[in-house]
XYZ file of C-alpha atoms in Angstrom:
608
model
C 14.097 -105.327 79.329
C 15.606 -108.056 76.730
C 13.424 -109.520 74.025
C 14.569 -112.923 75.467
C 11.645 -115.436 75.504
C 11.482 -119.197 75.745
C 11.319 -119.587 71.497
C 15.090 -118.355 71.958
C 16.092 -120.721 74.023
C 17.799 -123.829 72.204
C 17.712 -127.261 73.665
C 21.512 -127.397 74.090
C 21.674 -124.359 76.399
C 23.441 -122.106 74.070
C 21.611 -118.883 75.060
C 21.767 -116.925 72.009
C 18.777 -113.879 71.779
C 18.532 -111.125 69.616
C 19.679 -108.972 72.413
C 23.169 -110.885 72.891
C 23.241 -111.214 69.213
C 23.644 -107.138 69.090
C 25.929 -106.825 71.370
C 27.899 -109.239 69.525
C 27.816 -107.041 66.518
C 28.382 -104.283 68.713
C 31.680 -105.858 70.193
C 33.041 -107.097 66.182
C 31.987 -103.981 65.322
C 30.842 -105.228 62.389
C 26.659 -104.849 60.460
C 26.541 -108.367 59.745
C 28.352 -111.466 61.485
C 28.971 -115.115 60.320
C 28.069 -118.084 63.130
C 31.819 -118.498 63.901
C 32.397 -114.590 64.454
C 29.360 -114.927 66.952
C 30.811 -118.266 68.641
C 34.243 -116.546 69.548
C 32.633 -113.561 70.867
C 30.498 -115.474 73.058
C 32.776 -118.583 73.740
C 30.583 -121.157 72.135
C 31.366 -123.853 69.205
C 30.363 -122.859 65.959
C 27.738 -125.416 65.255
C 25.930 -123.901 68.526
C 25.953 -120.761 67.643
C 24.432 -121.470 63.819
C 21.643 -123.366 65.255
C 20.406 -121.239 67.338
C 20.871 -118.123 64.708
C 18.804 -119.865 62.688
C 16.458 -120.447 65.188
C 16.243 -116.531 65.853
C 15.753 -116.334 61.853
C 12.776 -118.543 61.899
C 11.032 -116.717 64.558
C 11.764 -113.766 62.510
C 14.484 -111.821 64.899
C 16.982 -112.007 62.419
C 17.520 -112.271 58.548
C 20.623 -114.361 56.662
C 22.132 -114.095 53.475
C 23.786 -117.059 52.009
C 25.376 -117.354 48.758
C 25.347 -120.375 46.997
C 27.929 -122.793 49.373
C 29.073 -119.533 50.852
C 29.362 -118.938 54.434
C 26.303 -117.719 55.572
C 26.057 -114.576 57.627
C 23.399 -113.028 59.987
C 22.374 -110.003 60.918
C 19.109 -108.051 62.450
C 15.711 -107.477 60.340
C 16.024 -103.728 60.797
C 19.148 -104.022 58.997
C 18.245 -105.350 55.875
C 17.549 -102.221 54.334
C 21.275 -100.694 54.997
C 23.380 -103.320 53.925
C 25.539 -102.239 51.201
C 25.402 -104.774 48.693
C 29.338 -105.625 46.667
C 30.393 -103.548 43.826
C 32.630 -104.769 40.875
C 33.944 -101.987 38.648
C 36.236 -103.609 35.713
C 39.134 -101.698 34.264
C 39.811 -104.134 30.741
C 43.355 -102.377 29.346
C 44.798 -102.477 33.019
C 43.377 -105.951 33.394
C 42.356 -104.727 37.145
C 39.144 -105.259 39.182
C 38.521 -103.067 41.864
C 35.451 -105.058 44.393
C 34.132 -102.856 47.079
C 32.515 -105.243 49.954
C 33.239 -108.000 48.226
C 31.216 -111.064 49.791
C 33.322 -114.097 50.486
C 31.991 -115.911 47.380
C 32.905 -113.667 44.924
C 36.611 -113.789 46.770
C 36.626 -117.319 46.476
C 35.293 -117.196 42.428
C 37.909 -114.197 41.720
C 41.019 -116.098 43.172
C 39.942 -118.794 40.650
C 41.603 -116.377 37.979
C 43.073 -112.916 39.709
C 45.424 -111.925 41.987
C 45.105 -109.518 45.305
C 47.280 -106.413 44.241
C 45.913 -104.660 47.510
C 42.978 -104.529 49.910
C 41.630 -101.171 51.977
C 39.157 -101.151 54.197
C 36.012 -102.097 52.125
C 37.723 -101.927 48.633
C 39.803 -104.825 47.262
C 42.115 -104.392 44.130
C 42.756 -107.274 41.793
C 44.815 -108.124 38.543
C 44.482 -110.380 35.951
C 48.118 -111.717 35.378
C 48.836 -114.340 32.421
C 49.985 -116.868 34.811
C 46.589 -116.780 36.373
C 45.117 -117.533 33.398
C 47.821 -120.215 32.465
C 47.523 -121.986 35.784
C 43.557 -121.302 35.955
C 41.931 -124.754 37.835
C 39.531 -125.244 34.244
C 39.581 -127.965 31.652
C 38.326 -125.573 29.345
C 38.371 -122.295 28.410
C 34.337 -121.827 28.511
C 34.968 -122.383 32.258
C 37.162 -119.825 33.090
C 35.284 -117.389 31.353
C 31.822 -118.401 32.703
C 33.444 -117.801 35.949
C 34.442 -114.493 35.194
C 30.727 -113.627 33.682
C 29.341 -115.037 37.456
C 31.654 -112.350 38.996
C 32.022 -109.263 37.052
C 29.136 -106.810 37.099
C 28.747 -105.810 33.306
C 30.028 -107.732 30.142
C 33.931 -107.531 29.286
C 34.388 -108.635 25.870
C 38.047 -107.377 25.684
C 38.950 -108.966 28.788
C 37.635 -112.162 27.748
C 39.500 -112.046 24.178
C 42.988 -111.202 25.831
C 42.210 -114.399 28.765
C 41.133 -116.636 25.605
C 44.561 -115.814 23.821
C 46.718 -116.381 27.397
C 44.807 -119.880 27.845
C 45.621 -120.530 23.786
C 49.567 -119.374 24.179
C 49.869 -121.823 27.558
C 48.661 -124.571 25.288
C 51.873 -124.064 22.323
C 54.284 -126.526 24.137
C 54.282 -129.810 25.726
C 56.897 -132.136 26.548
C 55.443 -136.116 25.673
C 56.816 -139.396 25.849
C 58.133 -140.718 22.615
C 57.499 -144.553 22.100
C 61.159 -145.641 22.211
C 61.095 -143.897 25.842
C 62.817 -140.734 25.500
C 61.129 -137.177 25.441
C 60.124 -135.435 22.899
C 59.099 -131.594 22.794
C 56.286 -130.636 20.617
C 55.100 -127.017 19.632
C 51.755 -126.714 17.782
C 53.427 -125.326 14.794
C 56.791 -125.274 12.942
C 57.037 -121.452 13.271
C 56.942 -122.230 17.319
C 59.469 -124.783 17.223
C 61.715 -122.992 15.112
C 61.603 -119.329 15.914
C 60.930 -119.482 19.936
C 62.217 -123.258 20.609
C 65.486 -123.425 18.990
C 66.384 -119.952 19.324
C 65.700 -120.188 23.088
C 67.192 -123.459 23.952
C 70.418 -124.665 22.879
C 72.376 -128.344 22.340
C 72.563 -128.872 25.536
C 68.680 -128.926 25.489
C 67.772 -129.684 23.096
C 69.358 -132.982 20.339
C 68.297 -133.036 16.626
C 64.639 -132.386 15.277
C 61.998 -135.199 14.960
C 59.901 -133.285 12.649
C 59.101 -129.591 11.966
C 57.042 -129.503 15.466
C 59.003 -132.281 17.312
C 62.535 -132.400 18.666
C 64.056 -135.086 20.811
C 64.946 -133.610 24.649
C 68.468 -133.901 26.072
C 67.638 -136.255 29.121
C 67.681 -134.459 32.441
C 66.932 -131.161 30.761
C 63.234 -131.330 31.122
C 62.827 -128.300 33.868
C 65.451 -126.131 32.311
C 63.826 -126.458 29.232
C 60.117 -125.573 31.057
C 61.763 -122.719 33.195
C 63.300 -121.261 29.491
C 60.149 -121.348 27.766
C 58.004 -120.069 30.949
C 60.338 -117.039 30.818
C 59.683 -116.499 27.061
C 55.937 -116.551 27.611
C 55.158 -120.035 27.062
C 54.726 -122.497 29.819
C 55.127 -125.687 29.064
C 52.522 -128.903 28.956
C 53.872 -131.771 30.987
C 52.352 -134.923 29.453
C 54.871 -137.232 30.031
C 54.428 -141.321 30.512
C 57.052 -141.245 33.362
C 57.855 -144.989 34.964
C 56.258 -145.165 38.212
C 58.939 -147.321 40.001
C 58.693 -149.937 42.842
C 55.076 -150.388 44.404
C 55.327 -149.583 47.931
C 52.076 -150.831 49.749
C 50.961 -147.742 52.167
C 47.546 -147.577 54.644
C 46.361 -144.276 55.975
C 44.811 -144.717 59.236
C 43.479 -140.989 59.288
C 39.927 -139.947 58.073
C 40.784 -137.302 55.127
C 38.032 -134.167 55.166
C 36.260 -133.349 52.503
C 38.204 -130.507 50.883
C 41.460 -132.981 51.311
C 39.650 -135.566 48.991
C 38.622 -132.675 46.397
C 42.630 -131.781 46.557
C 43.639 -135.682 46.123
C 41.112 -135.841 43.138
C 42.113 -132.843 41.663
C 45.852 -133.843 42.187
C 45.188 -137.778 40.633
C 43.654 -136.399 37.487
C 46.288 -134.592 36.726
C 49.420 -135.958 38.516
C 51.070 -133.046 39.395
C 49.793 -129.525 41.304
C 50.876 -127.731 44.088
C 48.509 -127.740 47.346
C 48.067 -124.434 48.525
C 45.485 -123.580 52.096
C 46.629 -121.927 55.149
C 48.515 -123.457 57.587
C 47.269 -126.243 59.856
C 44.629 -127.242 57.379
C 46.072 -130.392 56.455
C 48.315 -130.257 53.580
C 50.765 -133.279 55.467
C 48.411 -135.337 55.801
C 46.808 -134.960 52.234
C 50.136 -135.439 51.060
C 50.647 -138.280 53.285
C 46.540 -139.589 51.447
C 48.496 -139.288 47.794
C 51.362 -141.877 48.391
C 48.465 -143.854 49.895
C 46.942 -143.620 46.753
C 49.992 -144.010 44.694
C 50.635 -146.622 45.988
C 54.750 -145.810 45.179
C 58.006 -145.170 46.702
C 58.388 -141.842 47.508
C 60.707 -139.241 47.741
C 59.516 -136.021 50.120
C 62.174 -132.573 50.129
C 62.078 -130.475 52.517
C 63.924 -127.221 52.821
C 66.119 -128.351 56.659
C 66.092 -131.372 59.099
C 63.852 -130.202 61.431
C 60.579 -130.380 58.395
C 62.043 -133.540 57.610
C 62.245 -134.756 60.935
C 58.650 -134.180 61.623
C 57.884 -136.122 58.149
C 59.227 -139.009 59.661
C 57.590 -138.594 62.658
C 53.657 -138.297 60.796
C 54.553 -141.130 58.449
C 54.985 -143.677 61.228
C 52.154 -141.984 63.033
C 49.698 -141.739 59.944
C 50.416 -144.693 57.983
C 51.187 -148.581 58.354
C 54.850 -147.656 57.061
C 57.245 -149.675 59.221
C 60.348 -148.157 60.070
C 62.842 -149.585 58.086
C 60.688 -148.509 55.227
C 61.475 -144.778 56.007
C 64.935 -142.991 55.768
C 66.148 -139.551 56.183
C 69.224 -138.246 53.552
C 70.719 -135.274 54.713
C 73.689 -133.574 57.090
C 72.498 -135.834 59.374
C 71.552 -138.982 58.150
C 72.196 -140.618 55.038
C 69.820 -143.431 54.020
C 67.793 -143.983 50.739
C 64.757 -146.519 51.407
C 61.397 -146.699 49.707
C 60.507 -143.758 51.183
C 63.003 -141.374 51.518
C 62.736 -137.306 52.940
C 65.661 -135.517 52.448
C 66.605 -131.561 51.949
C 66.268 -129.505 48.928
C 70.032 -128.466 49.477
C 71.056 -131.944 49.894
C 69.207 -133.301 46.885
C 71.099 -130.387 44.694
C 74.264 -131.954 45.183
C 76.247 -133.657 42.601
C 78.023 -135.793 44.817
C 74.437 -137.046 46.075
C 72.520 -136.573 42.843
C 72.606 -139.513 41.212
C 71.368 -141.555 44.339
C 68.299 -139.814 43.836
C 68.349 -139.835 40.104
C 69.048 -143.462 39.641
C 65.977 -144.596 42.117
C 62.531 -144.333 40.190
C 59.974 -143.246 42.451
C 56.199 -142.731 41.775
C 56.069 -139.691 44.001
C 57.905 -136.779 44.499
C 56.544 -134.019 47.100
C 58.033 -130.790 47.247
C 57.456 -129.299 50.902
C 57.303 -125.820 51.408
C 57.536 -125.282 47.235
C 57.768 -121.659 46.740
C 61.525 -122.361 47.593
C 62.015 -124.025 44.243
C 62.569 -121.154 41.918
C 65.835 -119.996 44.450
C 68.967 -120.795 42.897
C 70.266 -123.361 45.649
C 66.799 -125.284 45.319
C 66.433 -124.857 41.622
C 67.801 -128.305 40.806
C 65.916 -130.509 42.803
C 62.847 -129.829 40.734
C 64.938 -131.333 37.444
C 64.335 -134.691 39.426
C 61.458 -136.955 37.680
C 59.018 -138.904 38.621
C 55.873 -140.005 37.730
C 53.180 -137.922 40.168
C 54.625 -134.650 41.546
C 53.094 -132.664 44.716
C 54.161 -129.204 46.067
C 52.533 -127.980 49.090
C 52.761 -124.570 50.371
C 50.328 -121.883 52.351
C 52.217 -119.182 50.651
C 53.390 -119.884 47.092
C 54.191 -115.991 46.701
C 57.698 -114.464 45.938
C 58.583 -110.826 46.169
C 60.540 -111.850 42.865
C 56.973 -112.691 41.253
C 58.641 -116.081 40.081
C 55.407 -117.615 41.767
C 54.182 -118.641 38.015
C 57.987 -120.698 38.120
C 56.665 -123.033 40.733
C 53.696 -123.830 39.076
C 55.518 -124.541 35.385
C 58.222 -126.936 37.454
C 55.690 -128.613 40.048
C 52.223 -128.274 38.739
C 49.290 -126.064 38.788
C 47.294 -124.665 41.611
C 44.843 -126.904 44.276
C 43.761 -125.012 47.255
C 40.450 -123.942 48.702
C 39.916 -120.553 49.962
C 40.847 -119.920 53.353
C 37.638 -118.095 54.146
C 35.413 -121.290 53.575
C 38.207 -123.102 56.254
C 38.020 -120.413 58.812
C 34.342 -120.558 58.656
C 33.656 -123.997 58.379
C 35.842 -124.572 61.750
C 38.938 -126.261 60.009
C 41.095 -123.933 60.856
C 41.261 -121.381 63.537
C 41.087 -117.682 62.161
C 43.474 -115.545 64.032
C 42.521 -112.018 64.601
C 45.581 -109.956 63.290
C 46.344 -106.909 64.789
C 48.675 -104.018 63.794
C 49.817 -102.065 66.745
C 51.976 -98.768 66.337
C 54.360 -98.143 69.623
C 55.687 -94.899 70.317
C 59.097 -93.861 70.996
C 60.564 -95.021 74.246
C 62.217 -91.008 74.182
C 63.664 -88.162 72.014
C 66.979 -89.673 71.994
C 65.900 -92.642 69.990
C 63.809 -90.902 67.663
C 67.050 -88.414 66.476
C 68.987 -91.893 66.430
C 66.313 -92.858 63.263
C 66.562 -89.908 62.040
C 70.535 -89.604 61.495
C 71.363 -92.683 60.280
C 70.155 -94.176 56.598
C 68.915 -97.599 54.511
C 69.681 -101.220 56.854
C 70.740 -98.908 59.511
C 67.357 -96.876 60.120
C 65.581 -99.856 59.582
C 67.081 -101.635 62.640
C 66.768 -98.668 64.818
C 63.021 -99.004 64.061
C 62.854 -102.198 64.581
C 64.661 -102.392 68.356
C 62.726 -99.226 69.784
C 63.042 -100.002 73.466
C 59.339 -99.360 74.062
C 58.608 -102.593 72.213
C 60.021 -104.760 75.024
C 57.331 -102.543 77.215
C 54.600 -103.225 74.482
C 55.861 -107.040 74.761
C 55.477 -107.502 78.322
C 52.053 -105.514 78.636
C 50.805 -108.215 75.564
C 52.349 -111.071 77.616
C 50.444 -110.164 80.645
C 47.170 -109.503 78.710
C 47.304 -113.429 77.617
C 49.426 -114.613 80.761
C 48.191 -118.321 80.387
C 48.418 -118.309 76.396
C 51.142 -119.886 74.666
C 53.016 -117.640 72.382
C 55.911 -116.800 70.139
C 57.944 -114.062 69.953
C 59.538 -112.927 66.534
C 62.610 -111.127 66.509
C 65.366 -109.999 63.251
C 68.276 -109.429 65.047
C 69.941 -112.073 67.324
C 71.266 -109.346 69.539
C 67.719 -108.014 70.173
C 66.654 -111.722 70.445
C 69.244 -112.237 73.439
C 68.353 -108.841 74.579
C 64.606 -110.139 75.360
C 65.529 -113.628 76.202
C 67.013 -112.043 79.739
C 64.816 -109.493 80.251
C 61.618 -111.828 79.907
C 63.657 -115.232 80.723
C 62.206 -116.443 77.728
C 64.425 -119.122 75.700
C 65.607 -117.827 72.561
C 65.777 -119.812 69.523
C 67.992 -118.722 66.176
C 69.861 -120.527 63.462
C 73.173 -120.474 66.014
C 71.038 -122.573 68.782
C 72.364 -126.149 68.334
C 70.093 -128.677 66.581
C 69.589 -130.909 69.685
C 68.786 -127.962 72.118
C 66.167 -126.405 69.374
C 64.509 -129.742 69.109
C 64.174 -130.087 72.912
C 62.208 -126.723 73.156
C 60.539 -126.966 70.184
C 59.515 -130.424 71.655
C 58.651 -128.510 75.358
C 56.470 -126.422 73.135
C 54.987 -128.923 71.309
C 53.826 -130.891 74.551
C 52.706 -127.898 76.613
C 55.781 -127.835 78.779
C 56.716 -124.407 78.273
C 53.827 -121.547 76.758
C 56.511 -118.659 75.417
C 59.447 -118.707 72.927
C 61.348 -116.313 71.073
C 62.438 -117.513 67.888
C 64.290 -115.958 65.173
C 63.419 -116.448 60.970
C 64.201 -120.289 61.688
C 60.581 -120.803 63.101
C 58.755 -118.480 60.247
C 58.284 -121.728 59.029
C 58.906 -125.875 58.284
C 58.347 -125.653 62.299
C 55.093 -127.575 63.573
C 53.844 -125.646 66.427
C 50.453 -126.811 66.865
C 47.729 -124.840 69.369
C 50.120 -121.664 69.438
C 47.714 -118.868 70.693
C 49.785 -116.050 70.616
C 52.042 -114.930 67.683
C 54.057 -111.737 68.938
C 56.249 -109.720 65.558
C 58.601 -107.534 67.757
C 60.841 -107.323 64.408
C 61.588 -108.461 61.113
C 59.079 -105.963 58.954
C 61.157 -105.448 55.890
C 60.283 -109.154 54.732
C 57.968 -110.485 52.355
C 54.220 -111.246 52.564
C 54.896 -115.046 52.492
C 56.918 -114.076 56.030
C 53.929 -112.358 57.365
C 51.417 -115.321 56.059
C 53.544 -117.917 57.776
C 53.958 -116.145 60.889
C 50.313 -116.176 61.159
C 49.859 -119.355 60.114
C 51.671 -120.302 63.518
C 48.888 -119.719 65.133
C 46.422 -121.313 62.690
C 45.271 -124.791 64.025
C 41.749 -127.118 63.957
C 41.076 -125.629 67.838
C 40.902 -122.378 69.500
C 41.052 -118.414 69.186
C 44.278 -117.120 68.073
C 45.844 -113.276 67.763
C 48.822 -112.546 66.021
C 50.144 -108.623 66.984
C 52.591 -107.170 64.494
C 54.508 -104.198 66.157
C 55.471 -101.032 64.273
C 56.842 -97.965 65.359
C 55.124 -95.163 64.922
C 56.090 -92.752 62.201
C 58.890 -94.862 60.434
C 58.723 -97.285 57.241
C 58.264 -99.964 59.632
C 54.423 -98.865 59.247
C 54.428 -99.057 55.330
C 56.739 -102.648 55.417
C 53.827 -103.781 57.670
C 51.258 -102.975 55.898
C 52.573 -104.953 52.967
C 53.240 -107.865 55.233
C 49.868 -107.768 55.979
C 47.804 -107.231 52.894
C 47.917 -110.769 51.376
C 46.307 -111.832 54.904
C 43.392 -109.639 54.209
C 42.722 -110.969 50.575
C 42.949 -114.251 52.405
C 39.920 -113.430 54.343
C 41.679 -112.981 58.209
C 40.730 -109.684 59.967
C 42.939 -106.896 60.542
C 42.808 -104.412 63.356
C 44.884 -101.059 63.604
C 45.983 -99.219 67.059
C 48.030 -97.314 68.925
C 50.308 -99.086 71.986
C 49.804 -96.862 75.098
């Protein structure tokens, strides 16, 4: 007998009881469950399902817990005495933070000012790095640290004194605008300037000093000079009056949400910042909202033709941009117009630098930004202009030159990914981690006697995860889904035994952009793509994200072959395969834990 009665039944039909509210839990395996958790499992929208939880709560079946604008979560009356609440336990000379159960509020407040070293199962790890303190989303010090006193559990005087000196040494530098138009770097004292600033940075620089604190900047040299001082421990200030160039009249004809205008405010007071959310939240089109604003011409990077093909494609879909108002510079086109999207690479060139160079634009936006610090992308960011944007889901390196982007670009704007995911944004995708067995005892002694790149690719093209691949593929027959692969001779290998088109860096521009475009429309539900599609790819509603191989990369890979699957609509399941008993478990792992700090859940099991 259920406890179903005719209180429970909401007016819209959504038949949520206590009873079906259990088994929920019982099927997420989880104490407590937020209203989106509850619509997936029982294939309802997410407003549905939070009405009629908190119709449950008023006729006392159920009990909530909401922090502040925290998502709220639900979860039965017995309950209430067994839920474990979060712990924070502070470790001040490590500079570490160790949260058990951390509640998706204090996640939000601690990536304010911390970074996710490593999550496990209820326990979360975080350090304090000086570049999250230098690039900490405050005006002022006293909010950063009242932050800190809202999240840790017990006072931290030490901790606060080291955070107060790394905001103080971020503040040393800045590069101004000197009347007569050139730029000027200032230090706050003569000991800076002349111990740390000239000894770092040299003639070509640097020209004569202006005063003891002031010396006139070599033009052009304005992000060496920030990368060289970043690397010595002092990032530098960008207050620069920069021209803004040609006005360039632009209407957007989308509604923005409400986190994109907090990004666009943030951005405007500032003029420069990097947008950073998970993919499909909207980071285009709040781009696309800033040259709106703006009001300038523009000039968009992007790191290959395909990114900046689709750039062209939401401009003239997004805005009242006509299209001889838009060009594309790179290997295959070459025009400059008031706006203008061309490559990274491209825009590096000297034989195409000054093009770029001699144009003034009030807007440059750096797509997919955590490319910047690489070598071959390095000297795009030395272009100026007078507002700059990056946007990226991932701005993390396994170099740790993360803090780079922020010194060239600007500082941090992003909202945390839980709040999206619960709020219906974006679609959460369930990620699981699934360990296949050896196909037979020949394989396993082929791992075992061979060493570094070698083993590694032996892992990674066990036979048994083509049997893994096809059981997955018939679990979500009607889903469409991609297929990641390393090696293009495991990617051909699987193209003919599923008759699946593969898609790699070799496939030729035109036939890429017809599948990709088949993909796109619905015409075709499975691909197998190579590293070209981990990301600068749109592949909106993708259901199904399938790693076969590729588990020696870096989080940012894992995070963007997630985010192919994260998009405003839908359930979505990413499976990373491993096989069992190599270092492909440990490379996964590591793929995987900046997902979990993110807030996206992560399953473990076995492949039968």
């Amino acid at each position: 007998m259920t406890d179903t009665n005719a209180s429970e039944q909401p007016e819209d039909g959504t038949a949520i009881t206590a009873a079906t509210f259990r088994a929920a839990l019982e099927e997420l395996e989880e104490p407590v469950a937020t209203a989106s958790a509850v619509a997936r499992v029982l294939d309802c929208s997410q407003t549905d399902a939070s009405d009629a939880l908190d119709r449950l709560a008023e006729a006392g079946k159920l009990d909530r817990q909401d922090v502040g604008d925290d998502p709220v979560v639900w979860y039965p009356r017995e309950f209430a005495d067994f839920v474990d609440p979060e712990h924070v336990v502070i470790f001040p000379e490590r500079r570490e933070l160790v949260v058990e159960r951390p509640e998706q509020f204090t996640r939000a407040q601690l990536t304010q000012f911390a970074h996710l070293v490593d999550s496990a199962d209820e326990a979360y790890i975080y350090e304090i790095r000086e570049e999250d303190v230098w690039w900490a989303p405050y005006d002022h010090i006293d909010g950063l640290v009242g932050t800190m006193r809202d999240v840790l559990s017990e006072p931290a005087p030490k901790l606060e004194e080291w955070v107060e000196r790394q905001w103080t040494r971020a503040r040393k530098f800045a590069l101004t605008t000197h009347q007569d138009g050139y730029t000027v770097l200032e230090a706050e004292s003569p000991d800076l300037m002349g111990n740390v600033a000239r000894q770092k940075l040299d003639a070509d620089q640097l020209h004569g000093p202006i005063s003891d604190t002031e010396s006139w900047v070599v033009e052009g040299k304005e992000g060496a000079i920030k990368r060289t001082l970043y690397d010595a421990g002092y990032p530098v200030q960008d207050q620069r009056e920069l021209e803004g160039g040609a006005e360039l009249d632009i209407d957007l004809g989308v509604d923005l949400r409400e986190y994109q205008e907090d990004w666009l405010d943030r951005f405007l007071d500032t003029g420069a910042g990097v947008l950073v959310g998970p993919p499909g939240s909207g980071k285009t089109i709040a781009a696309i909202g800033a040259m709106a604003d703006i009001g300038g011409e523009t000039l968009i990077l992007a790191p290959g033709r395909e990114l900046a093909g689709q750039w062209h494609e939401q401009l003239l879909t997004h805005t009242s941009l006509d299209p001889e108002q838009i060009g594309e510079y790179h290997g295959g086109e070459k025009e400059i117009r008031p706006v203008t999207i061309a490559t990274y690479r491209t825009a590096g060139m000297d034989r195409h630098r000054k093009l770029f160079d001699e144009r003034r634009w009030g807007l440059i936006v750096y797509d997919e930004v955590h490319h910047v610090p690489a070598a071959i992308y390095r000297r795009s960011a030395d272009l100026q202009a007078k507002h700059r944007l990056g946007l990226s889901a991932t701005p993390i390196r396994e170099d740790d030159k993360e803090g780079e982007i922020f010194t060239l670009i600007g500082p941090p704007i992003g909202t945390d990914w839980a709040k999206l995911f619960e709020a219906g944004f974006v679609a959460e995708p369930e990620v699981e981690l699934r360990y296949v067995p050896w196909r037979s005892e020949e394989d396993r002694t082929e791992y075992a006697s061979v060493e570094g790149y070698e083993r590694r690719q032996v892992a990674g093209t066990n036979p048994a995860k083509l049997d893994a691949i096809r059981s997955l593929l018939a679990d979500h027959a009607d889903a469409k889904t991609l297929i990641f692969v390393e090696w293009l001779d495991q990617g051909q290998e699987y193209s003919d035994a599923l008759d699946i088109p593969f898609i790699s860096g070799e496939t030729r521009y035109p036939e890429r952009e017809r599948l990709f475009d088949e993909f796109r429309r619905g015409e075709r539900s499975r691909l197998l793509v190579s590293r070209v599609g981990d990301e600068g790819i749109d592949l909106p509603n993708a259901e199904i994200a399938i790693v076969a191989s590729g588990l020696g990369g870096s989080r940012r890979q894992g995070s963007q072959r997630a985010g192919r699957t994260m998009r405003p609509s839908g359930n979505s399941q990413m499976y990373v395969l491993a096989t069992r008993g190599t270092r492909e478990e440990e490379f996964a792992r590591n793929q995987l834990r900046h997902l979990a700090g993110k807030g996206v859940r992560l399953h473990e099991t076995d492949a039968s």
